[in-house]
Short mmCIF file of C-alpha atoms and ligand atoms in Angstrom, two decimals:
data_model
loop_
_atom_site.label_atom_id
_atom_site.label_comp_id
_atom_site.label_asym_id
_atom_site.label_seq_id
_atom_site.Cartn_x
_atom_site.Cartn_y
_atom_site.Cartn_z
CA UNK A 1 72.44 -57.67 152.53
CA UNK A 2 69.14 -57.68 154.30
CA UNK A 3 70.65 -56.35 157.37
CA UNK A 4 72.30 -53.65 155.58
CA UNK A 5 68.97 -52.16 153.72
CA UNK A 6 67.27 -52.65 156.65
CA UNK A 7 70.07 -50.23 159.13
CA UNK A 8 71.85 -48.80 155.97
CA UNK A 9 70.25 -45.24 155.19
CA UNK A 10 69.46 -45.50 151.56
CA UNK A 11 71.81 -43.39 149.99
CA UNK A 12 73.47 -45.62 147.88
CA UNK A 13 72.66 -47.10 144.78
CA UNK A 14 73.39 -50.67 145.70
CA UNK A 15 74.98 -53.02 143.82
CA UNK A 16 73.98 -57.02 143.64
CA UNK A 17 77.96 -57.37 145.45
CA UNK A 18 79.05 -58.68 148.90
CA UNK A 19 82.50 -58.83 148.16
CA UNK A 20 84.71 -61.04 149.95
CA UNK A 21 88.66 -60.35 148.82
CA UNK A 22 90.27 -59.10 146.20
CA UNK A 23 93.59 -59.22 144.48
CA UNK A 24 95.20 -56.65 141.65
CA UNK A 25 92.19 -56.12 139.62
CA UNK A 26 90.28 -59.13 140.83
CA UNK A 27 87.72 -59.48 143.60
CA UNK A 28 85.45 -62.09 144.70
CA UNK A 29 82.14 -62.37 146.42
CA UNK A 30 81.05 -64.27 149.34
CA UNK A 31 79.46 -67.13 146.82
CA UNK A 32 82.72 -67.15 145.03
CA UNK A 33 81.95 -65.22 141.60
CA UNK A 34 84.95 -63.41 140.13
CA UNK A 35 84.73 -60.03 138.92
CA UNK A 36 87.09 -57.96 136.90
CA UNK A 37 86.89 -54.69 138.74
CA UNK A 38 86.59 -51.85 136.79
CA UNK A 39 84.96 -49.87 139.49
CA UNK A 40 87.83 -49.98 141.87
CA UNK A 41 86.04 -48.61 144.56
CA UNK A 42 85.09 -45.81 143.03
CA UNK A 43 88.66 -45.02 141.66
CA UNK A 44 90.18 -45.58 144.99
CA UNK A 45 92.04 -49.19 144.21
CA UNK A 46 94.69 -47.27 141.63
CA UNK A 47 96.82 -49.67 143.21
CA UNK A 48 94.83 -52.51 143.82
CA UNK A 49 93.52 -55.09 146.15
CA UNK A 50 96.27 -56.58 148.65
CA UNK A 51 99.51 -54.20 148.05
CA UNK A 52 101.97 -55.45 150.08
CA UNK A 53 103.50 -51.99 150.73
CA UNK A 54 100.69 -50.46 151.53
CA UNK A 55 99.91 -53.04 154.52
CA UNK A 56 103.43 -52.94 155.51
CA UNK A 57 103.46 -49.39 155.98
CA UNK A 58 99.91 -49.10 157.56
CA UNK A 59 101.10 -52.35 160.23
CA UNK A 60 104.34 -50.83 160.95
CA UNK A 61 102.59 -47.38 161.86
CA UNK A 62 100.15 -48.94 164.10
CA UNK A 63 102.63 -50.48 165.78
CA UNK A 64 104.86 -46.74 166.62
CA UNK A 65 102.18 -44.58 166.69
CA UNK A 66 98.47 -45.14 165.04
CA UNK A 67 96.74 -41.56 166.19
CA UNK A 68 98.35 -38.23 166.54
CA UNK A 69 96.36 -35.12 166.28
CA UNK A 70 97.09 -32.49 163.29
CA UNK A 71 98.16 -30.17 166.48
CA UNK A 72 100.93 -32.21 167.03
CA UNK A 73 104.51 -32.98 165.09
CA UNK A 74 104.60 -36.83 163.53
CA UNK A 75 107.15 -38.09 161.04
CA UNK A 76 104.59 -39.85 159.08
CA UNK A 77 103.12 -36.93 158.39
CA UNK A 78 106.64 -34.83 157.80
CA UNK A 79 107.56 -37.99 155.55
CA UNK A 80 104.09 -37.53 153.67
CA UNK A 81 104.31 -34.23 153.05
CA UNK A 82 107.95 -34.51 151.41
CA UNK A 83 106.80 -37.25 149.68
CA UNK A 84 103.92 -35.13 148.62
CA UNK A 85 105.89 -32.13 147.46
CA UNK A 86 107.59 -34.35 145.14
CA UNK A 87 104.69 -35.30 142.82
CA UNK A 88 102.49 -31.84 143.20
CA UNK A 89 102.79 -29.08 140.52
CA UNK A 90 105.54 -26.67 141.57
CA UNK A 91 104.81 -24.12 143.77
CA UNK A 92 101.59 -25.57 144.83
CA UNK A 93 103.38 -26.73 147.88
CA UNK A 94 101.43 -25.39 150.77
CA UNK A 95 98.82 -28.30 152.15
CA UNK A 96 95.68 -28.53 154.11
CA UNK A 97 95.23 -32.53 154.97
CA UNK A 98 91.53 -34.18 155.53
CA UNK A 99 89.78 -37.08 155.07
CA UNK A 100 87.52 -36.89 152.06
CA UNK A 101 87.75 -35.63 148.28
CA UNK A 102 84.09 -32.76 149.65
CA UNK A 103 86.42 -32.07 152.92
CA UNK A 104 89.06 -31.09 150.33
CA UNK A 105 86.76 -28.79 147.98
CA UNK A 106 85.35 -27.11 151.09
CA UNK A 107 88.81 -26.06 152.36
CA UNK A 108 89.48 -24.59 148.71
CA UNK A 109 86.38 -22.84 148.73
CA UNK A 110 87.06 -20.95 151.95
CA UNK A 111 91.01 -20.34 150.47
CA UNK A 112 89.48 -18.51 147.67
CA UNK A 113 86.89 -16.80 150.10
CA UNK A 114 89.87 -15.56 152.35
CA UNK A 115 92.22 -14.89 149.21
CA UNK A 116 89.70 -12.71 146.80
CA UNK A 117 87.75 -9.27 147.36
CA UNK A 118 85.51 -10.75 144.96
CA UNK A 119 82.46 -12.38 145.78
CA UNK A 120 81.09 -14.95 142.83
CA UNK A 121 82.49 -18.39 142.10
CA UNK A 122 82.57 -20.31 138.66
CA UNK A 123 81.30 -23.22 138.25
CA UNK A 124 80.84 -25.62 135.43
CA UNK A 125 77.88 -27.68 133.90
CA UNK A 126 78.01 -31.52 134.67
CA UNK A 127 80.70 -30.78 137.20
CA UNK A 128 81.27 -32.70 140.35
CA UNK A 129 82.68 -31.76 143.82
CA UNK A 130 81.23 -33.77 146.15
CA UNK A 131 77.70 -33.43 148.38
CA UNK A 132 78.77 -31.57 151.98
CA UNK A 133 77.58 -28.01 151.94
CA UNK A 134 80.01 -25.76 149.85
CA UNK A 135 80.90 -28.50 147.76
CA UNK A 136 77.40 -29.23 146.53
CA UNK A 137 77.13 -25.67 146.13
CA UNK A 138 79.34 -25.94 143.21
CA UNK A 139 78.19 -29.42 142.16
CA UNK A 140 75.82 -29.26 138.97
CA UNK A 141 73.26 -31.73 139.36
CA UNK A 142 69.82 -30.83 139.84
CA UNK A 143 68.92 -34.16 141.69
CA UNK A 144 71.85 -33.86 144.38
CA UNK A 145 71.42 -30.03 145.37
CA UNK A 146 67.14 -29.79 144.74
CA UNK A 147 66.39 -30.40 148.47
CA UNK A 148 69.19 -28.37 149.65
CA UNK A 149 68.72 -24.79 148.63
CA UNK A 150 69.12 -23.58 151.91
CA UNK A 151 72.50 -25.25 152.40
CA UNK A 152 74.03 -23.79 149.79
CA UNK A 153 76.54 -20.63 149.49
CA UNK A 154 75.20 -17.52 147.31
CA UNK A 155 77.15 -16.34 144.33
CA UNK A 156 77.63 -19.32 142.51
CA UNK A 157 77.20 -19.16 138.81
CA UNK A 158 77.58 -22.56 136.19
CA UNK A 159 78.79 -21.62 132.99
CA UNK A 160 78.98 -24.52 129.90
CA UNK A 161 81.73 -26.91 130.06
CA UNK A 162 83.82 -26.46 127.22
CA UNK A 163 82.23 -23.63 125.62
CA UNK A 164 84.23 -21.13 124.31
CA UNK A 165 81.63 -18.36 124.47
CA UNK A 166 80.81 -19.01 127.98
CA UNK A 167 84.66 -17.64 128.86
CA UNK A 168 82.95 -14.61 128.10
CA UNK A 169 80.99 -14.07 130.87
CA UNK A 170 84.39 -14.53 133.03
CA UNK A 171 85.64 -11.80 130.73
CA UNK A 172 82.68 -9.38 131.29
CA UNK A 173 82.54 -10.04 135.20
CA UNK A 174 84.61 -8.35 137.98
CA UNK A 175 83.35 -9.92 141.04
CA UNK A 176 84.52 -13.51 140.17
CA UNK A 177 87.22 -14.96 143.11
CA UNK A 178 87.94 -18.32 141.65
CA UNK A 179 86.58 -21.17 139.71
CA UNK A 180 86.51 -24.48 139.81
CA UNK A 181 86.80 -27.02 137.15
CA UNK A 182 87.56 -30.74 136.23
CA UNK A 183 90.51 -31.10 134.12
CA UNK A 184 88.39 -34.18 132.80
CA UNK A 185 85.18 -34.52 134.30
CA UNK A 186 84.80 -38.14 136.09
CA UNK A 187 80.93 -38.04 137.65
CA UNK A 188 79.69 -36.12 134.57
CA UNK A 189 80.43 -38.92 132.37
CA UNK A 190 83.98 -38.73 131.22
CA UNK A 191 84.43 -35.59 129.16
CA UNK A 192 87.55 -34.53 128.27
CA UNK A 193 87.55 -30.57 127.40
CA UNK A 194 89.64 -29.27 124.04
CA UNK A 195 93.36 -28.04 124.37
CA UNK A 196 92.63 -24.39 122.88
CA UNK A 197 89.47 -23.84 125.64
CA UNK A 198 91.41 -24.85 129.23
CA UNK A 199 94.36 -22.66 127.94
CA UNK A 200 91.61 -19.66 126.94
CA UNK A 201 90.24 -20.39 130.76
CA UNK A 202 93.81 -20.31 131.85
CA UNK A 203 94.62 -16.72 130.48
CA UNK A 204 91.46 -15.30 131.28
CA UNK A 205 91.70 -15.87 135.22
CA UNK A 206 95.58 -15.70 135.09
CA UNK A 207 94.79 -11.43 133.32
CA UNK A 208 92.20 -11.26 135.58
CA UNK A 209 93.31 -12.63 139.15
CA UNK A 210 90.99 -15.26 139.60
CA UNK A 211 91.65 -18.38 140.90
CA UNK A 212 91.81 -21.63 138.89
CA UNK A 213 91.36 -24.47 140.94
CA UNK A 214 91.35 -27.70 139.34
CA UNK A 215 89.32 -30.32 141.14
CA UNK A 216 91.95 -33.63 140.76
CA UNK A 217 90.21 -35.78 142.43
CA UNK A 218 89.23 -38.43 140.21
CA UNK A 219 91.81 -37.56 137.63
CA UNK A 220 94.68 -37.05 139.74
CA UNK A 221 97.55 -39.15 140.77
CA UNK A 222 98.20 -40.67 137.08
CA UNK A 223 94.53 -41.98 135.91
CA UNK A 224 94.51 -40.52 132.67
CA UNK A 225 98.20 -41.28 132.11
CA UNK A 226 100.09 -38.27 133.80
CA UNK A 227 100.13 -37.05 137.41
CA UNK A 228 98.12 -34.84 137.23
CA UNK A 229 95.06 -34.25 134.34
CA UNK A 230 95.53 -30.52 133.77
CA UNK A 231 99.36 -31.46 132.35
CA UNK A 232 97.45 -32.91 129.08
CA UNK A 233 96.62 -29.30 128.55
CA UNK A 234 100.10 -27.41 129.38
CA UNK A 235 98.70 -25.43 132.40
CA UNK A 236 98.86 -24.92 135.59
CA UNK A 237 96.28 -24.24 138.38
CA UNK A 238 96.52 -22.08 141.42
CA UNK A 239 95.23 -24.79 143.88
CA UNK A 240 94.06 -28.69 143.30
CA UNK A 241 92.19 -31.19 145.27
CA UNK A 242 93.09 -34.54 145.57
CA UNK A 243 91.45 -37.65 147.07
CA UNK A 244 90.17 -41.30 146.28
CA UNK A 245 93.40 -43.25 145.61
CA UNK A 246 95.47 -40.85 147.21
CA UNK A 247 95.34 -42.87 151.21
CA UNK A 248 95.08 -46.65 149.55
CA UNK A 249 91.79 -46.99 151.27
CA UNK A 250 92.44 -44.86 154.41
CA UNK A 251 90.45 -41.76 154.07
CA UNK A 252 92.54 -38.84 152.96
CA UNK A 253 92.67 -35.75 150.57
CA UNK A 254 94.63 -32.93 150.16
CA UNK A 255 93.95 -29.27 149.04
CA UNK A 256 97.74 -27.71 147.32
CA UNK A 257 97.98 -24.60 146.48
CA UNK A 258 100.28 -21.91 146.23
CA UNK A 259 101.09 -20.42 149.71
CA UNK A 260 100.13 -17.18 148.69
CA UNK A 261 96.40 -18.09 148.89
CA UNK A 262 96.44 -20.91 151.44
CA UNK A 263 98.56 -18.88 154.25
CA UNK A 264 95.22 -16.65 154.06
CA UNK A 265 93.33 -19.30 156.29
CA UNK A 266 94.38 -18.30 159.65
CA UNK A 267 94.43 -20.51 162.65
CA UNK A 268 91.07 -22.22 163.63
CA UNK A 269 89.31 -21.61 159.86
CA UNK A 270 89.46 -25.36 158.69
CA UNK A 271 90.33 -27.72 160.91
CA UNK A 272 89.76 -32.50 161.32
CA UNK A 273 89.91 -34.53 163.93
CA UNK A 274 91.57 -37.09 161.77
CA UNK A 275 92.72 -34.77 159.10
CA UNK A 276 96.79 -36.00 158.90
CA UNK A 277 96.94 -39.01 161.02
CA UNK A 278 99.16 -40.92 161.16
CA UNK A 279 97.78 -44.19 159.47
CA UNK A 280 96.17 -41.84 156.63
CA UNK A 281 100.06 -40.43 156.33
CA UNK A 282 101.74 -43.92 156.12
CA UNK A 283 99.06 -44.89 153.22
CA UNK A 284 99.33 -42.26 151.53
CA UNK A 285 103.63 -42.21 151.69
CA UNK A 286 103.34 -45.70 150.11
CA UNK A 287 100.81 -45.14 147.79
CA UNK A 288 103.11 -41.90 146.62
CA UNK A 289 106.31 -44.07 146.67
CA UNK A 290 104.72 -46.46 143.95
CA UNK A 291 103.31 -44.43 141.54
CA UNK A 292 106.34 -44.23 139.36
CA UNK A 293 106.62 -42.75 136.15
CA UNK A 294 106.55 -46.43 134.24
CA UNK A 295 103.43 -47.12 136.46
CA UNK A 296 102.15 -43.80 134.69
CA UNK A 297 103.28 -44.67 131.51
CA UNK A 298 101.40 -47.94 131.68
CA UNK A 299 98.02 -46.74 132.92
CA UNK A 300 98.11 -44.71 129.30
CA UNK A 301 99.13 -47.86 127.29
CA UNK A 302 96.55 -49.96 129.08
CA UNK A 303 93.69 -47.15 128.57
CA UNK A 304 94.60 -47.32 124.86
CA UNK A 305 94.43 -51.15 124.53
CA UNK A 306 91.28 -50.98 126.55
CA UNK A 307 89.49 -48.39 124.42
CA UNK A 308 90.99 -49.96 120.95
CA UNK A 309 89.73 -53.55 122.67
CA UNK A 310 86.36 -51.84 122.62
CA UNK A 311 86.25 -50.13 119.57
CA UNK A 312 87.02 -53.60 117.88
CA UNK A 313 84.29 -55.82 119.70
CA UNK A 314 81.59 -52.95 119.33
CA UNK A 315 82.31 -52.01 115.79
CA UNK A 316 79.22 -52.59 114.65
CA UNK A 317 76.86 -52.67 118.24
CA UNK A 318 74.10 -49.70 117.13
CA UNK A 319 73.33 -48.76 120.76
CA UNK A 320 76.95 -47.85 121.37
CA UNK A 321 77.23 -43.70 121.16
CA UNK A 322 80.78 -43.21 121.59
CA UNK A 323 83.38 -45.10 123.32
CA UNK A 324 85.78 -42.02 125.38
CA UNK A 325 89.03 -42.05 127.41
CA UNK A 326 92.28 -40.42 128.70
CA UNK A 327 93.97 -43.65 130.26
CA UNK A 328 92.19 -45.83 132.85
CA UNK A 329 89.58 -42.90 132.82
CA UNK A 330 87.28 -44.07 130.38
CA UNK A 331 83.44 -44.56 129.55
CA UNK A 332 81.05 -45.94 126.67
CA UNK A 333 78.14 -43.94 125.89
CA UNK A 334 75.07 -45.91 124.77
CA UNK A 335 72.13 -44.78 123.17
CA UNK A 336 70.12 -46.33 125.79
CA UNK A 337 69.46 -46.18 129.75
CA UNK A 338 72.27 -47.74 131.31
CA UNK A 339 71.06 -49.85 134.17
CA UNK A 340 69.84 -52.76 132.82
CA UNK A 341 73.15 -53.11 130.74
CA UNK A 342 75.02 -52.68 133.62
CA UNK A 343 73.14 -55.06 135.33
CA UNK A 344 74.01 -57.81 132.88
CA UNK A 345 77.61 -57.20 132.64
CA UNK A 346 78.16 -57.36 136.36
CA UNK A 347 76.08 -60.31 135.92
CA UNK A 348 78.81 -61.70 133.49
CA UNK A 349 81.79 -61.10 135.70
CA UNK A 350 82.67 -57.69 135.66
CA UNK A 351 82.27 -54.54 137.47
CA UNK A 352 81.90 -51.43 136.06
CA UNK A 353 80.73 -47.64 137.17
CA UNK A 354 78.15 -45.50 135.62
CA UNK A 355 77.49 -41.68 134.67
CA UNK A 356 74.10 -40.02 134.49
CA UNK A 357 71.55 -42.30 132.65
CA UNK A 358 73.17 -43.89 129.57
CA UNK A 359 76.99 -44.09 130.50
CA UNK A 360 78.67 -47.00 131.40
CA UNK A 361 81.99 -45.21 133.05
CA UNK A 362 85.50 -47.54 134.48
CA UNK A 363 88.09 -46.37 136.92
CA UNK A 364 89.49 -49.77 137.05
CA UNK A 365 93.04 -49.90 139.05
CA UNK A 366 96.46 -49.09 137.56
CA UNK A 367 97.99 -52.49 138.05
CA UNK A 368 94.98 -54.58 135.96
CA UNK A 369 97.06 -56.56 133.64
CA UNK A 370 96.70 -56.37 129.67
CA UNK A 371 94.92 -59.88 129.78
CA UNK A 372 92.87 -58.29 132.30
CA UNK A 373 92.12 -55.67 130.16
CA UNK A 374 91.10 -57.44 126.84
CA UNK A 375 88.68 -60.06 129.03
CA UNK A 376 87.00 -57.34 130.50
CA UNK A 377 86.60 -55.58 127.23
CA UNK A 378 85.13 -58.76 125.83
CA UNK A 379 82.95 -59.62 128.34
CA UNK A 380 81.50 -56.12 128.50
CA UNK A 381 81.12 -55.91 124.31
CA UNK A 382 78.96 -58.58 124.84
CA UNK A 383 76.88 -57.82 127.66
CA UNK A 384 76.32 -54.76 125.08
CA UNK A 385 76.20 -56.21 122.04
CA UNK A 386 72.95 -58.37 123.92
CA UNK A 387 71.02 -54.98 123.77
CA UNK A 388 71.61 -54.05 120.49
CA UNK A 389 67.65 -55.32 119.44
CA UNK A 390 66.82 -52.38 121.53
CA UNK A 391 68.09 -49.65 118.99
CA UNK A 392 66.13 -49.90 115.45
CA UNK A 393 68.82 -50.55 112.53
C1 PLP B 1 84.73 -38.24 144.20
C2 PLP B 1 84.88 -36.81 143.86
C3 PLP B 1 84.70 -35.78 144.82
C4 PLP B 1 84.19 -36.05 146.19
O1 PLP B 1 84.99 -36.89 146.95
P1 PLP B 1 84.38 -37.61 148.26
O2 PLP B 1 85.55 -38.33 148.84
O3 PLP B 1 83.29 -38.53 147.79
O4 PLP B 1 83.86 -36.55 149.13
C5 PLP B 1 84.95 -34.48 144.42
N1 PLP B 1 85.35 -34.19 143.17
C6 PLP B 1 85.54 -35.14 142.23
C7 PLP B 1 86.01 -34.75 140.87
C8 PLP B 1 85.29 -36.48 142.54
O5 PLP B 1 85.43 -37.42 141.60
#
């Protein structure tokens, strides 16, 4: 760890973790404490640790061909691609392939750029998009974008997440091209918007040309219980990004949209070295091959036992806020600072994610059994439940 702080730039919040393996749900560390992981890598594990199909496929294409330029013809990436078009919303069938969920929200950007006469973009409050330029230009946070002013593109404006008055000013304005939003946002701390306000958003920038581009990232690929998180709602986006679990651990995202906006990047406008190789491509086929509509089904079930597992243990904990989810997309809002809560709970075997200052926030992956699911639950109830002196009755 030493080593690490000492060579690592300090970016990262770091975790008390040297992880040796992992299996499913569960990892261990190099001294040989078990965690249940409800971090997942950040929401990359959907399918786990060790998938056998996922090695297979990533062995057998190292062994044909393991690098192939986006320049030239592969059938990995031909087999990705129809494997692809399969499980995106249809008609958003045109693809631009890279390596990370920012590289995928900077490709969208300069879609909408090329695709509109208009010059402002939409973004929302709490959102997240990632931290290279254009995406941290559309990111909310104070903290990430403070030191960057000079990075970021003009003509960005944040209006409230779910706030039916703020559709107003998308009403009012004729220079918007697109905007940007999370169907539930992930970094912000879980929030799931109402049903009435992302169909309002929905009609406004369908009457008014704009275009919607949901940010799937996080909430993609079956997390909160369907493919994709704008279905909960009954739209439909012009373009989405998608990324974390979409490679199984390879780097690799994908901006979809209809063809009518992404055939406006010509040749030479967005371009990776790595963007659609062929390792990424076999992932990312297997990873698409096993996310069946039972596996879907189940990562709802499980987010329901989880959150009723919860609600149960925590009944009567006074620093617990709210306890929020959409499947395996979930979070517990406490009415204190998180980290020291956190702290204790990895301490106690599991391993959960956090949101701003008093969220405690789990992507755990899909394939975490129910037993899983109720021990984890327990475990973290009573890290909580230790902190409870810290809230006056
Ligand atoms: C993680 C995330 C990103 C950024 O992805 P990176 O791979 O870290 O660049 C963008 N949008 C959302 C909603 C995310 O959760």
């Amino acid at each position: 760890m030493n080593y690490e702080n000492e060579h690592i730039a300090n970016t990262y919040q770091r975790l008390p973790v040297n992880v040796l393996n992992g299996n499913g749900a569960i990892l261990h560390d190099i001294n040989g404490k078990r965690y249940i992981d409800m971090m997942g890598g950040y929401g990359v594990a959907i399918l786990g640790y060790g998938n056998k199909k996922i090695k297979e496929a990533v062995c057998r294409q190292f062994d044909t061909i393991p690098i192939a330029h986006a320049s030239e013809y592969t059938a990995a990436r031909e087999e990705f691609i129809k494997n692809l078009t399969g499980i995106v919303p249809a008609g958003l069938d045109k693809f631009y392939l890279g390596n990370t969920g920012a590289e995928a929200i900077e490709a969208a950007i300069k879609v909408v750029i090329k695709s509109s006469k208009n010059h402002k973009i939409i973004a929302m409050t709490n959102s997240y998009h990632g931290k290279t330029a254009g995406a941290l230009s559309i990111t909310y946070s104070e903290k990430y974008r403070q030191s960057f002013g000079d990075l970021l593109i003009k003509n960005v404006e944040f209006i409230r997440y779910n706030n039916m008055e703020d559709l107003d000013k998308i009403r009012k304005d004729n220079d918007i091209s697109a905007v940007f939003f999370e169907p539930v946002q992930g970094e912000g701390g879980i929030n799931i918007p109402d049903r009435e306000y992302v169909r309002e958003l929905r009609q406004i920038t369908e009457d008014k040309g704009i275009i919607l581009v949901a940010d799937e990232i996080q909430s993609g690929l079956g997390r909160t219980g369907k493919m994709w998180a704008h279905e909960h709602f009954g739209i439909k986006p012009d373009i989405i990004t998608i990324g974390k679990g979409i490679g199984g651990g390879i780097p690799l995202s994908v901006t979809a949209g209809k063809p009518e906006f992404m055939d406006n990047l010509a040749k030479g406008e967005q371009s990776s070295t790595t963007g659609g190789n062929p390792i990424a491509m076999a992932s990312g086929s297997a990873v698409i091959e096993q996310l069946t509509d039972d596996l879907i089904n189940e990562v709802a079930v499980k987010g329901e036992l989880f959150r009723n597992t919860l609600k149960e243990y925590l009944a009567d904990s006074r620093i617990v806020k709210e306890i929020r989810g959409l499947g395996l997309m979930d979070a517990i809002e406490l009415r204190v600072k998180f980290l020291p809560v956190f702290m204790d709970i990895i301490n106690r075997g599991v391993l959960p994610l956090y949101s701003g200052i008093n969220i405690l926030r789990m992507l755990p992956p899909y394939v975490i059994s129910n037993a899983e699911i109720t021990e984890a639950a327990k475990i973290m109830s009573e890290g909580i439940k230790s902190y409870n002196k810290e809230v006056a009755p």
